[in-house]
Structure formats: C-alpha cells, structure tokens
Coordinates of C-alpha atoms in Angstrom, one line a residue:
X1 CA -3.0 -118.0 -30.9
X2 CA -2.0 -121.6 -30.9
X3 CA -0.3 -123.2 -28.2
X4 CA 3.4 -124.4 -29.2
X5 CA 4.9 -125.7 -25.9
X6 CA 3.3 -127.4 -22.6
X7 CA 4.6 -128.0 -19.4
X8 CA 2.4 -130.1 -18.1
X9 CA 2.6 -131.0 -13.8
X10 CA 6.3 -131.5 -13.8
X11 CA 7.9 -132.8 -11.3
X12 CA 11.7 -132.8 -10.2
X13 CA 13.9 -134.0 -7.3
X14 CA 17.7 -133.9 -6.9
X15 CA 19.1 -135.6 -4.2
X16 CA 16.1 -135.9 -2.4
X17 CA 15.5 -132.2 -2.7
X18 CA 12.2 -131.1 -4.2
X19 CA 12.8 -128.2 -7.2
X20 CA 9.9 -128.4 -9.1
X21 CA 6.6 -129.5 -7.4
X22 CA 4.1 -130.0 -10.5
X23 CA 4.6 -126.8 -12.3
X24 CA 2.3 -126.4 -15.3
X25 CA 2.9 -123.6 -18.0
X26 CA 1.7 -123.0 -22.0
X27 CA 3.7 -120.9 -24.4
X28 CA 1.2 -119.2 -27.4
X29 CA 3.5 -119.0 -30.5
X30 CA 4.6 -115.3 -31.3
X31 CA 4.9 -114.2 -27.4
X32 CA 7.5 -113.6 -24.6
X33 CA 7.0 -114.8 -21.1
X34 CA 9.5 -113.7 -18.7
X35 CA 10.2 -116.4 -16.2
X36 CA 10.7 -114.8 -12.7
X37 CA 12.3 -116.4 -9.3
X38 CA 14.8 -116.4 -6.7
X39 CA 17.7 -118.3 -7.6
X40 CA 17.4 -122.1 -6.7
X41 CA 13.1 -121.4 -7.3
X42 CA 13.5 -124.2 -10.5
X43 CA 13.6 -121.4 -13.3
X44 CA 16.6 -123.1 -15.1
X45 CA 15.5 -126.7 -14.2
X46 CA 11.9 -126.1 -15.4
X47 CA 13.6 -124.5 -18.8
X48 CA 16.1 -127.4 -19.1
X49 CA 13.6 -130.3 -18.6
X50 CA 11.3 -128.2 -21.7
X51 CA 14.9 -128.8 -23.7
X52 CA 15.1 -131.7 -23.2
X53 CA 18.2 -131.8 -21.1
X54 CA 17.1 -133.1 -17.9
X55 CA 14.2 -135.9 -17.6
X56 CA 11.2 -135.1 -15.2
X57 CA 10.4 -137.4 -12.5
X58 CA 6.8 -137.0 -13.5
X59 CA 4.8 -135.0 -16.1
X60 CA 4.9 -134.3 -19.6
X61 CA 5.9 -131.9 -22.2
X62 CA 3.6 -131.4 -25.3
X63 CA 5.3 -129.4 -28.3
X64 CA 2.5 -128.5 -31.3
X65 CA 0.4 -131.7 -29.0
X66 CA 3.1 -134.4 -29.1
X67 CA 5.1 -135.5 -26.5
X68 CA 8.5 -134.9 -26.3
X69 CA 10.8 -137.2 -25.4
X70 CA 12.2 -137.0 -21.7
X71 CA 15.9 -136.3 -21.3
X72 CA 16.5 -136.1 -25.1
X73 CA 17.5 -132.9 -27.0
X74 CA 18.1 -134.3 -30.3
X75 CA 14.5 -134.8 -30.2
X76 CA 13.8 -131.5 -29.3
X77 CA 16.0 -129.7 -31.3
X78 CA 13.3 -131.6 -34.3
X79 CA 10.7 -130.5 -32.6
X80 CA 11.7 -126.8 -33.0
X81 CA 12.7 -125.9 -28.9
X82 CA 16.3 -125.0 -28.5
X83 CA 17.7 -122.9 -25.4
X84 CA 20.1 -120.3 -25.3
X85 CA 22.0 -120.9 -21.7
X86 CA 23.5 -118.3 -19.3
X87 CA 26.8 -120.2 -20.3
X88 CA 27.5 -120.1 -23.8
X89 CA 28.4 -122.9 -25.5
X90 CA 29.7 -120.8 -28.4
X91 CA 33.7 -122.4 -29.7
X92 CA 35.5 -118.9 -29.4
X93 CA 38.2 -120.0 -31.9
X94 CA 36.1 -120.5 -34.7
X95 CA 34.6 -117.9 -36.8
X96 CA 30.8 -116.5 -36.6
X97 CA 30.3 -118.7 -39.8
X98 CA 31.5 -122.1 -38.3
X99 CA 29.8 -121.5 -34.9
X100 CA 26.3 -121.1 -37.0
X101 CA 26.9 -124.1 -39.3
X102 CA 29.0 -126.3 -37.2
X103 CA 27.2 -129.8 -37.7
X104 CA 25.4 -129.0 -41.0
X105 CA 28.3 -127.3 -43.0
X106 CA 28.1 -126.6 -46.9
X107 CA 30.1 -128.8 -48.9
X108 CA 30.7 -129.0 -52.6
X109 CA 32.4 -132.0 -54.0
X110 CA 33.2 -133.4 -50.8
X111 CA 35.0 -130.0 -49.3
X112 CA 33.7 -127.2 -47.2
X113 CA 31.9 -124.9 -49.0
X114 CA 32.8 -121.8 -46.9
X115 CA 31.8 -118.9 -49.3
X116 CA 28.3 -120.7 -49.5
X117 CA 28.1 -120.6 -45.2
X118 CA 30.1 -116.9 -45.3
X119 CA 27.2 -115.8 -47.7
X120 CA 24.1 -117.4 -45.7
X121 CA 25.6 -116.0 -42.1
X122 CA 25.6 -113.0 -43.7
X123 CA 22.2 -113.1 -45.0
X124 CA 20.7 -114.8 -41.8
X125 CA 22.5 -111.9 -39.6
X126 CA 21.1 -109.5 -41.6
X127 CA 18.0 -110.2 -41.1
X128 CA 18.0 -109.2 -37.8
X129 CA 19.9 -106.2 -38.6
X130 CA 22.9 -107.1 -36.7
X131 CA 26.1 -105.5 -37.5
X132 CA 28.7 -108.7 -36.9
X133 CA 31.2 -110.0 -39.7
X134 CA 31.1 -114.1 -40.3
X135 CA 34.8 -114.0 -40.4
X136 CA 35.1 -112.6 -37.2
X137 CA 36.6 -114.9 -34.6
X138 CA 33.8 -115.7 -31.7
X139 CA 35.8 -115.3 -29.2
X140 CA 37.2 -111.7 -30.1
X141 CA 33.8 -110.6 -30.1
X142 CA 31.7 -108.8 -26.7
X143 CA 29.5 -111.1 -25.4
X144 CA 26.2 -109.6 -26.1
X145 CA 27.0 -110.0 -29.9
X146 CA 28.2 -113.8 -29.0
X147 CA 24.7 -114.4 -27.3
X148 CA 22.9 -112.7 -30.6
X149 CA 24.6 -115.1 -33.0
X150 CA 24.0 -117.8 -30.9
X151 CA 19.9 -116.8 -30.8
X152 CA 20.1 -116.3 -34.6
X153 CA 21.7 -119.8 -34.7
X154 CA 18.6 -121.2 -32.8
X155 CA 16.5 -119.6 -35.1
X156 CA 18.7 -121.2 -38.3
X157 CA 17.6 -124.2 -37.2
X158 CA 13.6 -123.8 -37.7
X159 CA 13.3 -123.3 -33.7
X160 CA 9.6 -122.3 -32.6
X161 CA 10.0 -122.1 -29.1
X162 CA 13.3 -120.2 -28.0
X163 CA 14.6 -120.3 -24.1
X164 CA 16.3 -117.8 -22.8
X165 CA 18.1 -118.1 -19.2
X166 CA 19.2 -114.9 -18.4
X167 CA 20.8 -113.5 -21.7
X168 CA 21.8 -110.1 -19.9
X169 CA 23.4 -111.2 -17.2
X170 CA 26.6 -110.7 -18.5
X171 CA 26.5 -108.0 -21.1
X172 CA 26.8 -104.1 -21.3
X173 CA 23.7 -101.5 -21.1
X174 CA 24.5 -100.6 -24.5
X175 CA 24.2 -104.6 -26.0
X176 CA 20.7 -105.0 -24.5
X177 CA 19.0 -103.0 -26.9
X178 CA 20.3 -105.2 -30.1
X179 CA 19.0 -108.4 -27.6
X180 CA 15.8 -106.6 -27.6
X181 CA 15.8 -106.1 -31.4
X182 CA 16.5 -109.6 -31.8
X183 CA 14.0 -110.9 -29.7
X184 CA 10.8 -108.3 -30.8
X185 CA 12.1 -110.1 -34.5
X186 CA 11.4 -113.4 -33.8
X187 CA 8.2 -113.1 -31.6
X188 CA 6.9 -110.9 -35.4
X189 CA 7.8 -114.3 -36.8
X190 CA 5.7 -115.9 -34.6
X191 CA 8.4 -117.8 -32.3
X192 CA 7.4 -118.4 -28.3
X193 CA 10.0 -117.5 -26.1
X194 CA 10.9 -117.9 -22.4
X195 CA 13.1 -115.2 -20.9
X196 CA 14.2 -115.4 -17.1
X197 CA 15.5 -112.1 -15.7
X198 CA 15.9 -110.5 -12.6
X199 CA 15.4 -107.1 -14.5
X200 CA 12.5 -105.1 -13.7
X201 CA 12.7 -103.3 -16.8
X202 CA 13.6 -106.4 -19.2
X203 CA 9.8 -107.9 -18.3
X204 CA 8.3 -104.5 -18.8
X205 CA 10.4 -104.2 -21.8
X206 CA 9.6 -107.1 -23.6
X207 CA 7.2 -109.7 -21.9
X208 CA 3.6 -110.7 -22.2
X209 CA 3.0 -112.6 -20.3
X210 CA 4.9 -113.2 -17.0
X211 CA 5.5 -116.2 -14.9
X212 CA 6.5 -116.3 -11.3
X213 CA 8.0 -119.8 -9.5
X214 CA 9.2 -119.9 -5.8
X215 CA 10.5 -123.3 -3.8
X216 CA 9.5 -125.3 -7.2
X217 CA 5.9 -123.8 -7.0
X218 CA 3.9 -121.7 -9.5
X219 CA 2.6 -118.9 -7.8
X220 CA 2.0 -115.8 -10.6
X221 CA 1.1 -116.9 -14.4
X222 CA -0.9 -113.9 -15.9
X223 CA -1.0 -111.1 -18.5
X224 CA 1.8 -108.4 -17.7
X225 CA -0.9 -105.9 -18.9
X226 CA -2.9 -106.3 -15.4
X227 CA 0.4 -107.2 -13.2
X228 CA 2.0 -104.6 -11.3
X229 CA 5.7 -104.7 -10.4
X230 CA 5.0 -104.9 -7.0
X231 CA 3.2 -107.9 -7.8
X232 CA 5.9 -109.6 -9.2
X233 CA 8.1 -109.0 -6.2
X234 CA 5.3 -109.9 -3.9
X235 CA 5.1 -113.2 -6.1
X236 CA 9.0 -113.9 -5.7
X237 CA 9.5 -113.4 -2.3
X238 CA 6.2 -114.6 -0.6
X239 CA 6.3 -111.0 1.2
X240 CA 5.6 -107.6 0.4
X241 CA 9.0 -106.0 -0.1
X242 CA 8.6 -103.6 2.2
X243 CA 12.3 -101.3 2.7
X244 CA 14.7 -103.5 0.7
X245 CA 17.6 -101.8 3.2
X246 CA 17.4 -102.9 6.7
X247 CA 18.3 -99.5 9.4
X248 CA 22.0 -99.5 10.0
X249 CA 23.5 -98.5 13.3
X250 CA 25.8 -95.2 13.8
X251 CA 29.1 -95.9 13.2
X252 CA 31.8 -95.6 15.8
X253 CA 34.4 -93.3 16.8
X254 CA 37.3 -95.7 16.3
X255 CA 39.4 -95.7 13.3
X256 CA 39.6 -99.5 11.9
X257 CA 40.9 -98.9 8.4
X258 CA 43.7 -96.6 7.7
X259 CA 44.8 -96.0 4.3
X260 CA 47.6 -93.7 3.4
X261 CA 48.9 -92.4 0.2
X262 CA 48.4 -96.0 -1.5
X263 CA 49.7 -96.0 -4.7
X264 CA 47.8 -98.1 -7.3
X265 CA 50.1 -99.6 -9.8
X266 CA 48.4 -98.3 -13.2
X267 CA 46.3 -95.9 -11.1
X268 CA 46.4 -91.7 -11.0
X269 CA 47.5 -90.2 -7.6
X270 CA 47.6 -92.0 -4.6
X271 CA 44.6 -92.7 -2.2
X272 CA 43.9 -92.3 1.2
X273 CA 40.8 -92.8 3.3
X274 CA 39.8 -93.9 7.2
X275 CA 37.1 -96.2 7.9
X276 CA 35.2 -96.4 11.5
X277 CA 34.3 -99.4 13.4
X278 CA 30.5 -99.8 12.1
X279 CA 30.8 -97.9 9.1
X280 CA 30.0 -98.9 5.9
X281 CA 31.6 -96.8 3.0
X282 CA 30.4 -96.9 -0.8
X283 CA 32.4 -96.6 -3.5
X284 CA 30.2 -95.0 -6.1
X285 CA 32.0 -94.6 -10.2
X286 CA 31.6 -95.9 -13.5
X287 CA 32.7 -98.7 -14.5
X288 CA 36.2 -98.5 -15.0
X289 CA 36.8 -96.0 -12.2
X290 CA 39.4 -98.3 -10.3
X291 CA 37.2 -99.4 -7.6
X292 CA 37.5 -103.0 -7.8
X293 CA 41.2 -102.5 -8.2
X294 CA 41.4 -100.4 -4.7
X295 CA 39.3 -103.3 -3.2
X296 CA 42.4 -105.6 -4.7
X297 CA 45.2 -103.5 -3.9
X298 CA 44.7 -103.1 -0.4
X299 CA 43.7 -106.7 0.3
X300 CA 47.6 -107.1 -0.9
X301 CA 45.8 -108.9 -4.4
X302 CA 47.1 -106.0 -6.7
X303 CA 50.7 -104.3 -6.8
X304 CA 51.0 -101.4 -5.0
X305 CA 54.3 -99.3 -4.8
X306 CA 53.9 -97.0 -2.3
X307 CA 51.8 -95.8 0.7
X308 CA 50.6 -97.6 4.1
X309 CA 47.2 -99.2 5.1
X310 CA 46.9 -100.2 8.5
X311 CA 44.4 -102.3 10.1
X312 CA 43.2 -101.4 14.3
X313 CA 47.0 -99.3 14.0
X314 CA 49.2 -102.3 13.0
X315 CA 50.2 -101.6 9.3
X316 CA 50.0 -104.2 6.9
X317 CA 52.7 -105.2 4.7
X318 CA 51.5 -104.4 1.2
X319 CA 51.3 -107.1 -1.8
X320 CA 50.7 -109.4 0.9
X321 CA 47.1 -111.2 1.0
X322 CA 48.4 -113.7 3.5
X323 CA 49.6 -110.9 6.0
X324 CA 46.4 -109.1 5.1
X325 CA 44.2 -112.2 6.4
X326 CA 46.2 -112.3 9.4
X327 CA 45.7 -108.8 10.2
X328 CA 41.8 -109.3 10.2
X329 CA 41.2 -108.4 6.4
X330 CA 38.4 -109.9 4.5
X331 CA 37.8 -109.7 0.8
X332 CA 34.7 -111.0 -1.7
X333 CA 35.9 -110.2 -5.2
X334 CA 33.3 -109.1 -7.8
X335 CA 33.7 -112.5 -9.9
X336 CA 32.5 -115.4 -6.8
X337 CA 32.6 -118.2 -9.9
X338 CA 36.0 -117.6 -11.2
X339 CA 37.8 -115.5 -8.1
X340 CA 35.6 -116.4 -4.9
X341 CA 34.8 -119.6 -5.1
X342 CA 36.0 -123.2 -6.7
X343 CA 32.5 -124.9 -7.4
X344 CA 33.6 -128.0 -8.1
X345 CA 34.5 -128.3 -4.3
X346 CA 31.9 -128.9 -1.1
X347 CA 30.7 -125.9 0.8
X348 CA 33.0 -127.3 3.7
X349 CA 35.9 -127.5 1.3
X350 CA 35.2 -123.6 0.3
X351 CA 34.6 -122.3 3.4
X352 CA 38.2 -123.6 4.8
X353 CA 40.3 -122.2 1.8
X354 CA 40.9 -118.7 4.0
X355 CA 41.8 -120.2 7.3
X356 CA 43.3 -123.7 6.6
X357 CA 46.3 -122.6 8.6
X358 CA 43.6 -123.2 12.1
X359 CA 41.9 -125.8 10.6
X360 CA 44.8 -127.7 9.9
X361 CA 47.6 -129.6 12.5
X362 CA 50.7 -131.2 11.0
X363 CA 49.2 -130.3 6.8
X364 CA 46.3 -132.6 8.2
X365 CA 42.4 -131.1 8.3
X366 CA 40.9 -131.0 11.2
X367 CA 37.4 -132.6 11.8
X368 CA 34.7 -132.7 14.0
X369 CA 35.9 -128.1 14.9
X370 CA 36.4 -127.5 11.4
X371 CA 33.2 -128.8 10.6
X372 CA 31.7 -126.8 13.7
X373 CA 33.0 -124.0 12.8
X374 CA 32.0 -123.6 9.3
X375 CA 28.4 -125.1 10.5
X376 CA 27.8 -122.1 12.5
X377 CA 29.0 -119.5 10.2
X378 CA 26.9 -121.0 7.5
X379 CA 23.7 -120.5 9.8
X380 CA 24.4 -117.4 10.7
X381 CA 23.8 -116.3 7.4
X382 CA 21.0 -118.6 6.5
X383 CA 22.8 -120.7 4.4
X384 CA 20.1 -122.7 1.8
X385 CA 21.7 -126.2 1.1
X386 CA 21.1 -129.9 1.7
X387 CA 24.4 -129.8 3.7
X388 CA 28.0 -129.0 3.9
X389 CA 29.0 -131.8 1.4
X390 CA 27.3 -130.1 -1.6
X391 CA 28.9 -128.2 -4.3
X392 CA 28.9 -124.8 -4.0
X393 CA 28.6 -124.7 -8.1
X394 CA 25.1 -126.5 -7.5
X395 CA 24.1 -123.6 -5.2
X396 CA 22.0 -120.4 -6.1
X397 CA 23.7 -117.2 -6.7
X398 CA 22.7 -116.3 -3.7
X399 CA 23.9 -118.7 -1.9
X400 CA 27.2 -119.2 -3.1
X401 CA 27.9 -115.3 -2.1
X402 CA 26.8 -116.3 1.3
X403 CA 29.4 -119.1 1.6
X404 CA 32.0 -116.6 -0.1
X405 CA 30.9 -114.2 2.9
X406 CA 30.3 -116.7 5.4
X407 CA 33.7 -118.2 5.5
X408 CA 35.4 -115.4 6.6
X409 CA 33.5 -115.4 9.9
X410 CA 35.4 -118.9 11.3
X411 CA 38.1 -116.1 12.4
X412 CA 38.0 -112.8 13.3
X413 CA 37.5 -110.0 10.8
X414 CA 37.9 -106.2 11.7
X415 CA 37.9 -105.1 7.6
X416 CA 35.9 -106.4 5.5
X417 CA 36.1 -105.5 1.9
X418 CA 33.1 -105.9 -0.5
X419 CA 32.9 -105.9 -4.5
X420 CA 30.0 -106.0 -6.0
X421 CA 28.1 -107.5 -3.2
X422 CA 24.5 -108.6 -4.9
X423 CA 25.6 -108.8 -8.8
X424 CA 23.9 -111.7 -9.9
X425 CA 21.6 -112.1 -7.1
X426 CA 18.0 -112.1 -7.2
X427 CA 16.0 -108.8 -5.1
X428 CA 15.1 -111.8 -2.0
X429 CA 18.5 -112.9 -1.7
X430 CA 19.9 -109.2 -2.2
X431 CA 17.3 -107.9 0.7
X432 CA 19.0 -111.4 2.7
X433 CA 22.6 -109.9 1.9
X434 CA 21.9 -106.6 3.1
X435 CA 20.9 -107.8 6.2
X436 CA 24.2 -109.7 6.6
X437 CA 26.4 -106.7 6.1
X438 CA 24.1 -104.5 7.9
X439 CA 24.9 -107.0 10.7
X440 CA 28.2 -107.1 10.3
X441 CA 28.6 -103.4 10.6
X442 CA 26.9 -103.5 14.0
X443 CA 29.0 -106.0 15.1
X444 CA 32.1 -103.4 14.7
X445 CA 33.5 -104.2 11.2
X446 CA 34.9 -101.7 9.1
X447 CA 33.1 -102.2 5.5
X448 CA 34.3 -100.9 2.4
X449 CA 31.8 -101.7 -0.3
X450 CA 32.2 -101.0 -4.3
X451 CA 28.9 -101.2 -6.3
X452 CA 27.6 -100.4 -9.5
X453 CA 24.0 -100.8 -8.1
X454 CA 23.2 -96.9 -7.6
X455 CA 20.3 -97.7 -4.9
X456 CA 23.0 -100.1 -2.8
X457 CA 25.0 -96.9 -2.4
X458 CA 22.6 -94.8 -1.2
X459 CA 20.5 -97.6 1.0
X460 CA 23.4 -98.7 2.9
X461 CA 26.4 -96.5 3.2
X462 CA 27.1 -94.1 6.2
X463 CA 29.3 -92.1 3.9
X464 CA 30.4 -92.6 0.1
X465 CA 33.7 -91.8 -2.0
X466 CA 33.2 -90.8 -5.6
X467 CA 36.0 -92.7 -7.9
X468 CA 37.0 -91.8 -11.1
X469 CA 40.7 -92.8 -13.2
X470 CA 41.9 -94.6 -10.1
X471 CA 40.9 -91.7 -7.9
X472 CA 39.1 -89.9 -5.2
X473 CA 37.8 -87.0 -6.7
X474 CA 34.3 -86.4 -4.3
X475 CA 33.5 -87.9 -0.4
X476 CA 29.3 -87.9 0.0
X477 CA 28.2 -87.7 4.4
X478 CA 25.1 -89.3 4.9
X479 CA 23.4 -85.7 4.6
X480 CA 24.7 -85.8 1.2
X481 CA 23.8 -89.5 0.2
X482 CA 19.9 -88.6 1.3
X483 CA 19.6 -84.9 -1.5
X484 CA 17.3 -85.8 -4.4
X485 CA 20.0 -84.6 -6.9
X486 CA 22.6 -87.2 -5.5
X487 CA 22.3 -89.3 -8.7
X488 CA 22.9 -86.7 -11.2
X489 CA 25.4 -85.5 -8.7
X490 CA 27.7 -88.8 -8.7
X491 CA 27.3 -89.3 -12.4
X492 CA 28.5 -85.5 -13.0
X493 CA 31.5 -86.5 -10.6
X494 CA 32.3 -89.7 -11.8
X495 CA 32.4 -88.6 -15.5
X496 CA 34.3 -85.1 -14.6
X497 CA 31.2 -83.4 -15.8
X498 CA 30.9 -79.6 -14.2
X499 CA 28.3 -79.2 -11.4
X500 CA 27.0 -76.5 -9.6
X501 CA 27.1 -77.6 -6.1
X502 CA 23.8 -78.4 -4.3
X503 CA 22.1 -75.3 -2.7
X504 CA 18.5 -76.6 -1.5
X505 CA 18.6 -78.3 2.2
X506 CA 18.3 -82.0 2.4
X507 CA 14.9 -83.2 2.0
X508 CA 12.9 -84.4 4.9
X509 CA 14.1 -88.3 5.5
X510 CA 13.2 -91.0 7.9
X511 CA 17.0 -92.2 7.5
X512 CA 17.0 -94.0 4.0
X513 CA 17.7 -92.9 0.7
X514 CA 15.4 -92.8 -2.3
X515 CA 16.0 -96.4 -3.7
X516 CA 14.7 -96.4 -7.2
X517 CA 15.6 -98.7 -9.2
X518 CA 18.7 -97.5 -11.1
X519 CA 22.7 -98.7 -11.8
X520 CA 25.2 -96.7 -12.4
X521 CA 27.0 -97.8 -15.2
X522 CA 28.8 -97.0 -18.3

C-alpha cells in the first residue's frame, strides 16, 4: 500500500511548553489508525499541524511526497487531508444540502441551483447508506448524524486522508454503528484515516494500525493484530494499570447528608436517602433516570417543591445554591465546558467563582491568600498546567475536571456531589480522579456520585441506589455491589424488567468489584 500522509519529526511548543517532541507517523491509503493518549499527550495538536491548522516549529509533512504547506489548510484541503474536529463546525440553521455545498454551490444562470445540490446530497448520502433528508435543518438533527454528514462532506471534496478527533465523544450507543459504517466505506475506497478515541472497543472495532503518544512522545506505532489492550494502556500511561480503583476506607457512623421526602419538580414520588461521613454512594440508571437532576435539585440548582435536605443536621433552604455552598455543599455538574467551568477565564479566575465572598473585601479580590489558596488546592490534586494564569479551555479534560473539583477545597466541604465524574477523561486521568475522591472520602466527606460508567459504580461506591423515572426503586450494600449478576441486576431494575432475586452467596472478593469494561447506557 502506498503511503498518502507523513509526519515527519515534528515538533511543537506553546508558551514554552513542549507538546510534541519529534513525532514521526505514515498513514497507508485505505487504513485506520486509531490515535491513542492522555489528554494534553499532542493527539489533537499532532492532527491539527497534519491539517494544516497549526504550523510546526520543526519538521515536515509529506502528502502523496510533497510538502505541505505549514499553517495553511486551503492548501491542504487541495491536497486531499481534511479533519473532522470534536467541535463541529456544521451552520445548524442551514439545511443538510447547504452545509455539504456551502462554498461550491450549483448555480444555473447566475441563481442557486438547489434541486441540482438537493439531488447530489442525496446521491452522495446514499452512498453510504445513510438515512438523513438534505432538507432537513442541521441543527434539528442528533449529533451522530451531524458528524456523518460532515465526514461525507470531507469525502465530497476528493479527501484522501480523513482525521477524526474523537467523533464519539458526544453521540449515543446506537449512532456509533452508522460512524462505523461510514468509516469501513471510505477505508474500501481507499481513504487513510486517523481516529483518536479513548474507546477500547472503537480501536478494536475499527483500527489497523494503532498509535500511542504520551508528553509529545511516540511511544507505541504497530499493527493492532500483535497489540494487546493491555499494551495500549501500558503505552498511555507509562505504567501497567494495575487496579484502576484505589481501596477506599469504611465509611463512618455519622450521618452528613440527610434527604427527606424531596420532591423533584417533573420527577415521580419523592426521594429520600442518608449519606455517612466517608461514604461514597452511586447512583446507578439509564440515562434519563433523573440522576443528574437529583444531583441539581438538592444543590438548590433545580426546583424542588417539597421535602427537606439537611447538611451535619442544619437544613438547607431548598432552591437555594448560595445557602447550599454555605452550608458545606459542593457540586461538579456533568457538562464542566458549558456548566463547570468558563474557559475563556484563568485557572485562578475559575477556581474563585465558588467562594468569591472570602476572597473578596469591599467587591475588591484579594491577592497574595487568594492566590495561596487556590495554589494549594490545585496541588493537592496534581494539577498539570504552566500556571494559574492559563485558560482552563487550553487545559486537558482531565485537567479542567480537576480545577472544577479542586476549587471547592479553598473552603470547607462536608457534601460533595459528583455528576459524571470521568466523562470525557482519558483511563490515566480517570485512575488520577479516583484517587481524588477516594481521598476525599477518607477525609470525611459525604459523596454522592451519578455515573453512567457501570465499572465507576461498582469500583468505588460503599453502597449504590438504583434510579429509574425520577425514583429510587433498588439500594445495592457493598455485598451486593461485589455478586457477578450485579450488572444484569441494575439494568433489570433500572428498565423495570422482572428479576428473580439473587440466591447464590457473594463470590469470594478481595474488596473490589469486577471492573470490566462496560457503561450503562440507553
């Protein structure tokens, strides 16, 4: 097979900061190589300087042997190399059509020529067997069929070398098959493709070839045929994984977090639970269950119109956040780029935004113990950063959740309440997270915790309540949690499927669960 694409020694500093440290990688047309890292390894930089959207500091890249032109996309769009980004740049207002022929429309006589585009959108998404009207307005449709057409796009354009930066990051277990589809079509057509994941399965799924970077090094480049995962992870991390779940410490006897009877505005019947100093307490459902919006409504986030939570026995006026934070409540929503963080802003600036009340005197910000403050909480969870001044949108995924976590601990937090921990986050950064709330257990927090991620549930809850419609409808002990039917047995409760209760004795444990890797999702 011929080569198509070269990345030959590249180079790339920002700020001073190494990201890529010669990296050298050939793409052979009509294959997949999955692209594998922790966030912040140079995955994305590596794929942006190949499309010519950022410029190397040294190095070249070779498409079909000539050299593309550093920093300059229009030139690699002619080449044939286009990337498909984790952000869309799809116009949601337009039509399917329009987004595939925006800047090399139809005309006839000088005017649009719509039925001519309607026709060959219709043809080209055909060809992939893809089920998605041209008239349809982007933005109305999921976003697994908005990264397709924006793939088939890429390949209207003649592309031969395709990037992919994590195309499933965003989209439902039942859109990654038509991905797949549309990927196994082009690579028949010859295409090369990159495709960074996190997903296990996606490189085993689909890849060739797979290629591992960590700290802006090359350290795995070989067949997947002879590469275990173990290898990969090995690769990523620079360690053998070992137990992804550090031990956790008994919980305590002392009831932190009290709720009572809350009522969920759009929820079934209310909810009630207790939480004990130390203990960490799943909430396991499908998606949809109303976990998220539990998580909400008793951080004071979400209307509630009834019932009582209290935090160490002083109740906490409900529908109010501020009170909430006052009381020693802490919350990391599910959505850290839109609800957690704002990453235009500096580290320092984010890390204030919960306590500016103590870091402020007269409206004015307080220096030299603001600064100290946030310092030391961002240490204490091994913050990766050139520095409290940088943006936290320049971060790694997992490193923004650690300033979203870390900047509660400037004050003092008996509750802290957890949404989807580790989505988004790469297995050495989730294994880095764990340790942190593991931590923060011992310490005497109460931790509520929502996850989709099946394995989170089982590796690091003390007990776990079952959700389903907005309600409890099953509470799992740690004798529970550790039975080798506990999967089926939380899907069965969280669809309201019949199940006859376990009879067999737990299985012999040395205190963890069975962590494959599954998610429980819709």
């Amino acid at each position: 097979m011929a080569n198509v694409l070269e990345c030959l020694d590249l180079h790339k500093s920002f700020g001073g900061v190494p990201v890529l440290k010669g990296i050298s990688v050939t793409l052979e047309e009509g294959t997949v190589t999955a692209l594998a890292g922790e966030n912040g390894a140079g995955k994305s930089t590596m794929m942006k300087i190949a499309a010519g959207q950022y410029r190397a500091d040294s190095g070249d890249v070779l498409v079909r042997g000539k050299q593309l032109g550093a920093g300059n996309m229009q030139a690699a769009h002619r080449m044939g190399v286009a990337i498909v980004p984790q952000e869309l740049a799809s116009i949601d207002d337009m039509t399917v059509y329009e987004n595939l022929y925006v800047g090399k429309e139809s005309r006839r006589a000088g005017l649009l020529d719509r039925r001519t585009m309607i026709r060959n959108a219709h043809e080209a998404l055909r060809e992939f067997e893809v089920d998605i009207p041209p008239t349809a307005r982007m933005g109305s449709l999921p976003v697994g069929k908005r990264q397709i057409v924006e793939i088939v796009k890429a390949a209207q354009t003649g592309a031969r070398v395709l990037l992919l930066d994590e195309p499933t990051s965003a989209i439902s277990e039942r859109e990654v098959e038509g991905l797949y589809h549309v990927v196994r079509r082009l690579r028949s057509q010859g295409v090369a493709m990159v495709y960074t994941t996190h997903k296990m399965e996606e490189i085993r799924a689909l890849a060739d070839r797979i290629v591992v970077l960590r700290d802006g090094n090359l350290v795995l480049d070989q067949s997947m045929e002879v590469t275990t995962d173990e290898d990969i992870v090995t690769a990523m991390i620079g360690r053998e994984l070992g137990n992804l779940f550090p031990d956790s410490s008994p919980a305590g006897e002392e009831v932190v977090l009290a709720v009572d009877g809350l009522q969920v505005v759009g929820a079934g019947s209310p909810v009630g639970f207790e939480v004990r100093s130390g203990e960490i307490l799943g909430l396991a459902g499908l998606v949809g269950a109303g976990r998220s919006e539990l998580l909400e409504a008793i951080f004071g986030v979400r209307a509630t119109t009834a019932g009582t939570v209290r935090v160490a026995g002083r109740e906490v006026p409900r529908n109010r956040p501020k009170k909430a934070i006052s009381h020693g409540m802490a919350f990391v929503p599910e959505d850290r780029k839109h609800a957690g963080t704002i990453l235009g802003m500096s580290i320092l600036d984010n890390a204030s935004l919960p306590r500016l009340r103590a870091f402020s005197t007269a409206g004015w910000l307080k220096g030299r113990s603001r600064t100290d403050a946030i310092s030391k909480a961002m240490k204490a969870v091994r913050l990766r950063s050139r520095g409290l001044t940088q943006e936290v949108g320049t971060l790694s995924g997992g490193n923004q959740q650690k300033v979203v976590l870390a900047r509660w601990l400037t004050g003092k937090v008996d509750v802290l309440l957890l949404d989807e921990p580790t989505r988004g986050v790469d297995v050495g950064a989730r294994s880095e997270i764990y340790r942190i709330i593991t931590d923060l257990a011992a310490s005497g927090m109460a931790v509520v915790m929502a996850s989709s991620d099946m394995p989170e549930i089982l590796g690091l809850s003390h007990r776990a309540l079952v959700m389903k419609g907005g309600e409890i409808v099953a509470e799992l002990d740690r004798a529970d949690l550790q039975r080798d039917d506990v999967q089926a047995r939380i899907f069965s409760l969280a669809a309201g499927l019949d199940m006859p209760q376990p009879s067999t004795p737990p299985a012999p444990s040395d205190g963890r669960a069975d962590h494959r890797d599954e998610e429980l999702s819709e």
